[in-house]
PDB file of C-alpha atoms in Angstrom:
ATOM      1  CA  ALA A 105      28.490 116.906 106.007  1.00 74.00           C
ATOM      2  CA  GLN A 106      27.115 120.403 105.521  1.00 81.00           C
ATOM      3  CA  LYS A 107      28.596 123.391 107.169  1.00 90.00           C
ATOM      4  CA  VAL A 108      28.583 126.856 107.150  1.00 94.00           C
ATOM      5  CA  THR A 109      31.088 129.521 108.599  1.00 96.00           C
ATOM      6  CA  GLN A 110      30.442 132.984 109.218  1.00 97.00           C
ATOM      7  CA  ALA A 111      34.039 134.124 110.589  1.00 95.00           C
ATOM      8  CA  GLN A 112      32.812 137.770 111.637  1.00 96.00           C
ATOM      9  CA  THR A 113      31.056 137.714 114.758  1.00 95.00           C
ATOM     10  CA  GLU A 114      30.412 141.186 114.503  1.00 96.00           C
ATOM     11  CA  ILE A 115      31.088 144.190 112.349  1.00 97.00           C
ATOM     12  CA  SER A 116      30.450 147.924 113.304  1.00 97.00           C
ATOM     13  CA  VAL A 117      30.558 150.467 110.752  1.00 97.00           C
ATOM     14  CA  VAL A 118      29.931 154.071 110.413  1.00 97.00           C
ATOM     15  CA  GLU A 119      26.641 154.823 108.334  1.00 97.00           C
ATOM     16  CA  LYS A 120      27.358 155.137 104.728  1.00 97.00           C
ATOM     17  CA  GLU A 121      30.216 153.273 104.689  1.00 97.00           C
ATOM     18  CA  ASP A 122      30.274 149.850 102.641  1.00 97.00           C
ATOM     19  CA  VAL A 123      30.463 146.715 104.606  1.00 97.00           C
ATOM     20  CA  THR A 124      31.211 142.893 103.599  1.00 98.00           C
ATOM     21  CA  LEU A 125      29.698 139.859 105.191  1.00 98.00           C
ATOM     22  CA  ASP A 126      31.900 136.915 104.494  1.00 98.00           C
ATOM     23  CA  CYS A 127      30.109 133.602 104.035  1.00 98.00           C
ATOM     24  CA  VAL A 128      32.126 129.709 103.323  1.00 98.00           C
ATOM     25  CA  TYR A 129      30.392 126.811 102.964  1.00 96.00           C
ATOM     26  CA  GLU A 130      31.034 122.773 103.191  1.00 94.00           C
ATOM     27  CA  THR A 131      29.183 120.531 101.060  1.00 89.00           C
ATOM     28  CA  ARG A 132      29.697 117.001  98.963  1.00 87.00           C
ATOM     29  CA  ASP A 133      26.594 117.771  96.963  1.00 82.00           C
ATOM     30  CA  THR A 134      26.883 119.384  93.122  1.00 83.00           C
ATOM     31  CA  THR A 135      23.299 120.359  93.311  1.00 82.00           C
ATOM     32  CA  TYR A 136      22.717 123.058  96.440  1.00 85.00           C
ATOM     33  CA  TYR A 137      21.311 126.309  97.183  1.00 86.00           C
ATOM     34  CA  LEU A 138      22.936 129.074  99.345  1.00 90.00           C
ATOM     35  CA  PHE A 139      20.890 131.867 101.092  1.00 90.00           C
ATOM     36  CA  TRP A 140      20.874 135.067 103.121  1.00 94.00           C
ATOM     37  CA  TYR A 141      18.735 136.085 105.701  1.00 93.00           C
ATOM     38  CA  LYS A 142      17.964 139.236 108.009  1.00 95.00           C
ATOM     39  CA  GLN A 143      17.235 138.939 111.455  1.00 93.00           C
ATOM     40  CA  PRO A 144      16.334 142.696 113.062  1.00 93.00           C
ATOM     41  CA  PRO A 145      16.459 143.572 116.632  1.00 90.00           C
ATOM     42  CA  SER A 146      12.619 142.728 116.574  1.00 87.00           C
ATOM     43  CA  GLY A 147      13.416 139.088 115.819  1.00 86.00           C
ATOM     44  CA  GLU A 148      11.795 137.627 112.708  1.00 86.00           C
ATOM     45  CA  LEU A 149      13.871 136.313 110.028  1.00 89.00           C
ATOM     46  CA  VAL A 150      13.684 138.009 106.649  1.00 90.00           C
ATOM     47  CA  PHE A 151      14.717 136.131 103.395  1.00 88.00           C
ATOM     48  CA  LEU A 152      17.540 138.331 101.160  1.00 92.00           C
ATOM     49  CA  ILE A 153      18.222 135.817  98.581  1.00 89.00           C
ATOM     50  CA  ARG A 154      18.735 132.460  97.235  1.00 86.00           C
ATOM     51  CA  ARG A 155      21.053 131.406  94.694  1.00 87.00           C
ATOM     52  CA  ASN A 156      21.692 127.747  93.393  1.00 84.00           C
ATOM     53  CA  SER A 157      25.003 126.104  92.793  1.00 86.00           C
ATOM     54  CA  PHE A 158      25.052 126.519  88.793  1.00 85.00           C
ATOM     55  CA  ASP A 159      24.532 129.981  88.830  1.00 82.00           C
ATOM     56  CA  GLU A 160      27.554 131.950  89.597  1.00 82.00           C
ATOM     57  CA  GLN A 161      26.490 135.448  88.178  1.00 82.00           C
ATOM     58  CA  ASN A 162      26.467 138.053  91.169  1.00 83.00           C
ATOM     59  CA  GLU A 163      23.466 139.812  91.681  1.00 84.00           C
ATOM     60  CA  ILE A 164      22.393 143.589  92.727  1.00 86.00           C
ATOM     61  CA  SER A 165      19.156 144.641  94.612  1.00 87.00           C
ATOM     62  CA  GLY A 166      19.677 148.386  95.289  1.00 92.00           C
ATOM     63  CA  ARG A 167      22.490 148.738  97.799  1.00 94.00           C
ATOM     64  CA  TYR A 168      22.850 144.670  98.572  1.00 95.00           C
ATOM     65  CA  SER A 169      25.296 142.683  96.285  1.00 93.00           C
ATOM     66  CA  TRP A 170      26.093 139.188  96.554  1.00 93.00           C
ATOM     67  CA  ASN A 171      29.686 137.416  95.198  1.00 94.00           C
ATOM     68  CA  PHE A 172      29.074 133.669  94.673  1.00 94.00           C
ATOM     69  CA  GLN A 173      32.384 132.058  94.090  1.00 93.00           C
ATOM     70  CA  LYS A 174      32.543 128.484  93.760  1.00 92.00           C
ATOM     71  CA  SER A 175      36.087 127.970  93.575  1.00 92.00           C
ATOM     72  CA  THR A 176      36.273 129.253  96.808  1.00 95.00           C
ATOM     73  CA  SER A 177      33.129 128.479  98.316  1.00 95.00           C
ATOM     74  CA  SER A 178      31.806 131.464  98.978  1.00 96.00           C
ATOM     75  CA  PHE A 179      29.260 133.458  99.186  1.00 95.00           C
ATOM     76  CA  ASN A 180      29.571 136.802 100.367  1.00 96.00           C
ATOM     77  CA  PHE A 181      26.970 139.765 100.814  1.00 96.00           C
ATOM     78  CA  THR A 182      27.888 143.696 100.293  1.00 96.00           C
ATOM     79  CA  ILE A 183      25.943 146.520 101.916  1.00 96.00           C
ATOM     80  CA  THR A 184      26.910 149.630  99.668  1.00 96.00           C
ATOM     81  CA  ALA A 185      26.377 153.268 101.351  1.00 97.00           C
ATOM     82  CA  SER A 186      25.244 151.100 104.814  1.00 97.00           C
ATOM     83  CA  GLN A 187      22.260 152.904 106.879  1.00 97.00           C
ATOM     84  CA  VAL A 188      21.494 152.509 110.293  1.00 96.00           C
ATOM     85  CA  VAL A 189      18.174 150.642 109.361  1.00 95.00           C
ATOM     86  CA  ASP A 190      20.748 147.607 108.026  1.00 97.00           C
ATOM     87  CA  SER A 191      21.740 146.915 111.873  1.00 97.00           C
ATOM     88  CA  ALA A 192      20.814 143.358 112.336  1.00 97.00           C
ATOM     89  CA  VAL A 193      22.089 139.956 112.729  1.00 96.00           C
ATOM     90  CA  TYR A 194      22.688 138.061 109.216  1.00 97.00           C
ATOM     91  CA  PHE A 195      22.501 134.360 108.428  1.00 95.00           C
ATOM     92  CA  CYS A 196      24.080 132.632 105.551  1.00 95.00           C
ATOM     93  CA  ALA A 197      22.609 129.150 105.097  1.00 91.00           C
ATOM     94  CA  LEU A 198      23.041 126.386 103.155  1.00 89.00           C
ATOM     95  CA  GLY A 199      20.019 124.140 101.793  1.00 81.00           C
ATOM     96  CA  PHE A 200      20.415 120.295 102.761  1.00 62.00           C
ATOM     97  CA  ASN A 201      20.351 117.226 100.239  1.00 54.00           C
ATOM     98  CA  PRO A 202      17.009 115.969 100.936  1.00 49.00           C
ATOM     99  CA  GLY A 203      18.341 112.306 100.208  1.00 46.00           C
ATOM    100  CA  GLY A 204      20.596 112.646 103.308  1.00 39.00           C
ATOM    101  CA  GLY A 205      17.581 112.023 105.482  1.00 39.00           C
ATOM    102  CA  ALA A 206      17.423 115.716 107.256  1.00 43.00           C
ATOM    103  CA  ASP A 207      15.938 118.544 105.548  1.00 59.00           C
ATOM    104  CA  GLY A 208      15.818 122.332 105.666  1.00 68.00           C
ATOM    105  CA  LEU A 209      19.110 124.690 106.020  1.00 80.00           C
ATOM    106  CA  THR A 210      22.033 124.237 107.747  1.00 86.00           C
ATOM    107  CA  PHE A 211      22.779 127.953 109.243  1.00 90.00           C
ATOM    108  CA  GLY A 212      26.179 129.897 109.482  1.00 94.00           C
ATOM    109  CA  LYS A 213      26.023 131.066 113.197  1.00 94.00           C
ATOM    110  CA  GLY A 214      25.205 134.905 111.815  1.00 95.00           C
ATOM    111  CA  THR A 215      27.179 138.208 112.001  1.00 96.00           C
ATOM    112  CA  HIS A 216      26.019 141.017 113.683  1.00 96.00           C
ATOM    113  CA  LEU A 217      25.998 144.003 111.884  1.00 97.00           C
ATOM    114  CA  ILE A 218      25.915 147.603 113.780  1.00 97.00           C
ATOM    115  CA  ILE A 219      25.392 150.913 111.951  1.00 97.00           C
ATOM    116  CA  GLN A 220      26.646 153.715 113.504  1.00 96.00           C
ATOM    117  CA  PRO A 221      25.082 157.030 113.000  1.00 94.00           C
TER     118      PRO A 221
ATOM    119  CA  ASN B 224      -1.626 138.006 105.025  1.00 65.00           C
ATOM    120  CA  ALA B 225      -1.001 136.297 107.779  1.00 75.00           C
ATOM    121  CA  GLY B 226       1.736 134.116 106.938  1.00 91.00           C
ATOM    122  CA  VAL B 227       3.200 131.808 109.528  1.00 94.00           C
ATOM    123  CA  THR B 228       1.743 132.550 113.088  1.00 95.00           C
ATOM    124  CA  GLN B 229       3.599 131.036 116.097  1.00 96.00           C
ATOM    125  CA  THR B 230       2.097 131.033 119.615  1.00 96.00           C
ATOM    126  CA  PRO B 231       3.088 131.796 122.417  1.00 96.00           C
ATOM    127  CA  LYS B 232       5.410 134.823 121.700  1.00 94.00           C
ATOM    128  CA  PHE B 233       7.229 134.233 125.297  1.00 95.00           C
ATOM    129  CA  ARG B 234       6.706 131.324 127.992  1.00 96.00           C
ATOM    130  CA  ILE B 235       8.434 130.493 131.263  1.00 96.00           C
ATOM    131  CA  LEU B 236       8.053 126.967 132.010  1.00 96.00           C
ATOM    132  CA  LYS B 237       9.438 125.320 135.358  1.00 96.00           C
ATOM    133  CA  ILE B 238      11.720 121.921 135.101  1.00 97.00           C
ATOM    134  CA  GLY B 239       9.405 118.701 134.162  1.00 96.00           C
ATOM    135  CA  GLN B 240       6.496 120.826 132.726  1.00 96.00           C
ATOM    136  CA  SER B 241       5.147 120.262 129.342  1.00 96.00           C
ATOM    137  CA  MET B 242       3.762 122.246 126.568  1.00 96.00           C
ATOM    138  CA  THR B 243       3.223 122.663 123.163  1.00 97.00           C
ATOM    139  CA  LEU B 244       4.205 125.651 120.721  1.00 97.00           C
ATOM    140  CA  GLN B 245       1.747 126.283 117.945  1.00 98.00           C
ATOM    141  CA  CYS B 246       2.499 127.289 114.494  1.00 97.00           C
ATOM    142  CA  THR B 247       0.065 127.662 111.474  1.00 97.00           C
ATOM    143  CA  GLN B 248       0.460 129.253 107.965  1.00 96.00           C
ATOM    144  CA  ASP B 249      -1.968 130.259 105.466  1.00 95.00           C
ATOM    145  CA  MET B 250      -0.049 129.758 102.597  1.00 92.00           C
ATOM    146  CA  ASN B 251      -0.770 126.470 101.611  1.00 92.00           C
ATOM    147  CA  HIS B 252       2.763 124.923 102.211  1.00 90.00           C
ATOM    148  CA  ASN B 253       3.534 121.766 102.292  1.00 88.00           C
ATOM    149  CA  TYR B 254       6.907 121.365 103.999  1.00 88.00           C
ATOM    150  CA  MET B 255       7.225 123.069 107.454  1.00 91.00           C
ATOM    151  CA  TYR B 256       9.926 123.156 109.974  1.00 91.00           C
ATOM    152  CA  TRP B 257      10.865 123.710 113.500  1.00 95.00           C
ATOM    153  CA  TYR B 258      14.350 125.488 114.435  1.00 94.00           C
ATOM    154  CA  ARG B 259      15.922 126.424 117.508  1.00 96.00           C
ATOM    155  CA  GLN B 260      18.038 129.654 118.031  1.00 94.00           C
ATOM    156  CA  ASP B 261      20.549 129.808 120.594  1.00 92.00           C
ATOM    157  CA  PRO B 262      22.326 132.767 121.893  1.00 83.00           C
ATOM    158  CA  GLY B 263      25.417 133.636 119.272  1.00 79.00           C
ATOM    159  CA  MET B 264      24.319 130.211 117.279  1.00 83.00           C
ATOM    160  CA  GLY B 265      22.398 129.669 113.544  1.00 85.00           C
ATOM    161  CA  LEU B 266      19.473 128.220 113.588  1.00 90.00           C
ATOM    162  CA  LYS B 267      19.001 124.235 114.139  1.00 91.00           C
ATOM    163  CA  LEU B 268      17.010 122.116 112.715  1.00 89.00           C
ATOM    164  CA  ILE B 269      14.253 120.126 115.524  1.00 94.00           C
ATOM    165  CA  TYR B 270      11.771 118.598 113.233  1.00 93.00           C
ATOM    166  CA  TYR B 271      10.645 118.647 109.758  1.00 90.00           C
ATOM    167  CA  SER B 272       7.123 118.051 107.850  1.00 91.00           C
ATOM    168  CA  VAL B 273       6.728 117.101 104.309  1.00 86.00           C
ATOM    169  CA  GLY B 274       2.994 116.962 103.855  1.00 89.00           C
ATOM    170  CA  ALA B 275       0.441 116.366 106.363  1.00 93.00           C
ATOM    171  CA  GLY B 276       0.606 113.075 108.381  1.00 94.00           C
ATOM    172  CA  ILE B 277       4.461 113.022 107.542  1.00 92.00           C
ATOM    173  CA  THR B 278       7.170 114.210 109.936  1.00 93.00           C
ATOM    174  CA  ASP B 279      10.851 113.521 110.387  1.00 90.00           C
ATOM    175  CA  LYS B 280      13.718 114.333 112.689  1.00 91.00           C
ATOM    176  CA  GLY B 281      15.927 117.104 111.643  1.00 87.00           C
ATOM    177  CA  GLU B 282      19.234 117.616 113.752  1.00 85.00           C
ATOM    178  CA  VAL B 283      18.241 118.199 117.326  1.00 93.00           C
ATOM    179  CA  PRO B 284      15.285 116.429 117.849  1.00 95.00           C
ATOM    180  CA  ASN B 285      15.441 114.810 121.460  1.00 95.00           C
ATOM    181  CA  GLY B 286      13.054 116.221 123.969  1.00 95.00           C
ATOM    182  CA  TYR B 287      10.632 117.415 120.947  1.00 97.00           C
ATOM    183  CA  ASN B 288       7.452 115.947 119.591  1.00 97.00           C
ATOM    184  CA  VAL B 289       5.763 117.030 116.291  1.00 97.00           C
ATOM    185  CA  SER B 290       2.442 116.219 114.796  1.00 96.00           C
ATOM    186  CA  ARG B 291       1.027 117.190 111.476  1.00 96.00           C
ATOM    187  CA  SER B 292      -2.921 116.302 111.255  1.00 96.00           C
ATOM    188  CA  THR B 293      -3.350 118.904 108.674  1.00 96.00           C
ATOM    189  CA  THR B 294      -1.576 121.316 106.130  1.00 95.00           C
ATOM    190  CA  GLU B 295      -1.785 124.593 108.022  1.00 96.00           C
ATOM    191  CA  ASP B 296      -1.249 123.178 111.486  1.00 97.00           C
ATOM    192  CA  PHE B 297       2.364 122.028 112.771  1.00 98.00           C
ATOM    193  CA  PRO B 298       2.654 121.949 116.667  1.00 98.00           C
ATOM    194  CA  LEU B 299       6.204 121.427 118.640  1.00 98.00           C
ATOM    195  CA  ARG B 300       5.614 119.716 121.570  1.00 97.00           C
ATOM    196  CA  LEU B 301       7.836 119.512 124.691  1.00 95.00           C
ATOM    197  CA  GLU B 302       6.847 116.716 127.182  1.00 89.00           C
ATOM    198  CA  LEU B 303       9.705 117.112 129.984  1.00 93.00           C
ATOM    199  CA  ALA B 304      11.404 120.262 129.896  1.00 95.00           C
ATOM    200  CA  ALA B 305      14.785 120.997 130.619  1.00 96.00           C
ATOM    201  CA  PRO B 306      17.203 124.008 131.051  1.00 95.00           C
ATOM    202  CA  SER B 307      18.623 123.085 127.765  1.00 95.00           C
ATOM    203  CA  GLN B 308      15.611 123.406 126.006  1.00 96.00           C
ATOM    204  CA  THR B 309      15.736 127.399 126.605  1.00 96.00           C
ATOM    205  CA  SER B 310      15.780 128.999 123.352  1.00 97.00           C
ATOM    206  CA  VAL B 311      13.877 130.818 120.657  1.00 96.00           C
ATOM    207  CA  TYR B 312      11.835 128.445 118.481  1.00 97.00           C
ATOM    208  CA  PHE B 313      11.258 129.451 115.121  1.00 96.00           C
ATOM    209  CA  CYS B 314       8.522 127.869 112.690  1.00 95.00           C
ATOM    210  CA  ALA B 315       9.005 128.050 109.106  1.00 91.00           C
ATOM    211  CA  SER B 316       7.301 126.882 105.979  1.00 90.00           C
ATOM    212  CA  SER B 317       8.024 126.595 102.435  1.00 85.00           C
ATOM    213  CA  HIS B 318       6.185 125.554  98.880  1.00 80.00           C
ATOM    214  CA  THR B 319       9.323 123.381  98.060  1.00 68.00           C
ATOM    215  CA  ARG B 320      11.638 121.227 100.369  1.00 61.00           C
ATOM    216  CA  GLY B 321      14.281 123.563 102.012  1.00 50.00           C
ATOM    217  CA  LEU B 322      17.228 123.119  99.357  1.00 55.00           C
ATOM    218  CA  GLY B 323      15.317 125.590  96.769  1.00 59.00           C
ATOM    219  CA  GLY B 324      12.471 127.266  98.402  1.00 65.00           C
ATOM    220  CA  GLU B 325      12.343 130.091 100.092  1.00 77.00           C
ATOM    221  CA  LEU B 326      11.211 129.611 103.957  1.00 83.00           C
ATOM    222  CA  PHE B 327       8.932 131.597 105.753  1.00 87.00           C
ATOM    223  CA  PHE B 328       9.147 132.191 108.956  1.00 90.00           C
ATOM    224  CA  GLY B 329       7.062 132.753 112.277  1.00 93.00           C
ATOM    225  CA  GLU B 330       8.066 136.030 114.444  1.00 91.00           C
ATOM    226  CA  GLY B 331       9.469 133.110 116.854  1.00 94.00           C
ATOM    227  CA  SER B 332       9.013 131.860 120.754  1.00 96.00           C
ATOM    228  CA  ARG B 333      11.182 132.563 123.439  1.00 95.00           C
ATOM    229  CA  LEU B 334      11.280 130.052 125.738  1.00 96.00           C
ATOM    230  CA  THR B 335      12.793 130.137 129.192  1.00 96.00           C
ATOM    231  CA  VAL B 336      13.152 126.695 131.610  1.00 96.00           C
ATOM    232  CA  LEU B 337      13.715 127.603 135.040  1.00 94.00           C
TER     233      LEU B 337
END
């Protein structure tokens, strides 16, 4: 069965601090995809990144970076020099194996990130 | 640039009432999904569709029905509303299956069943 664990329910930091959101996943598939989505207070879900299981290169996009480690089944997300606009709920998600009968993504429960000015 | 549009954004239902959540996308995506999000929880897949005329159950389909008569529309039907269906519902679409494709989400529909 697919499972995504985001152990941090809520994180609160002061603006300009760096913060890392943890994501641990479980899957029996050798081919899979991992995602991060952002849900700001307005409620919509915003795609941040997709990573496939064969590409363990870390990725950096501006203040955002992602660390994918298959050895520990983790896909952590770091925000450098956080800003108030980064305040949101962040979801990590794992792509289903279509052959398993269901489709779509398995989501973690989310981490509520609060950036204080 | 409408993307995925959901209506209504808010609705209050009485127990036993029925309603349909509408979802339409203008990106010509074959794959569409309905998720529900309960407080403090991630999203759970209700139903999905891989193309017009084809639908299948997700993780939590009980109490819901869907249809996909066109590529653009994927309505979600609640036949006999129950308090357990109080949730925020998200429709999403993608050009490939969820395994590798980016999902585009609607803004959500907040449903309360009293």
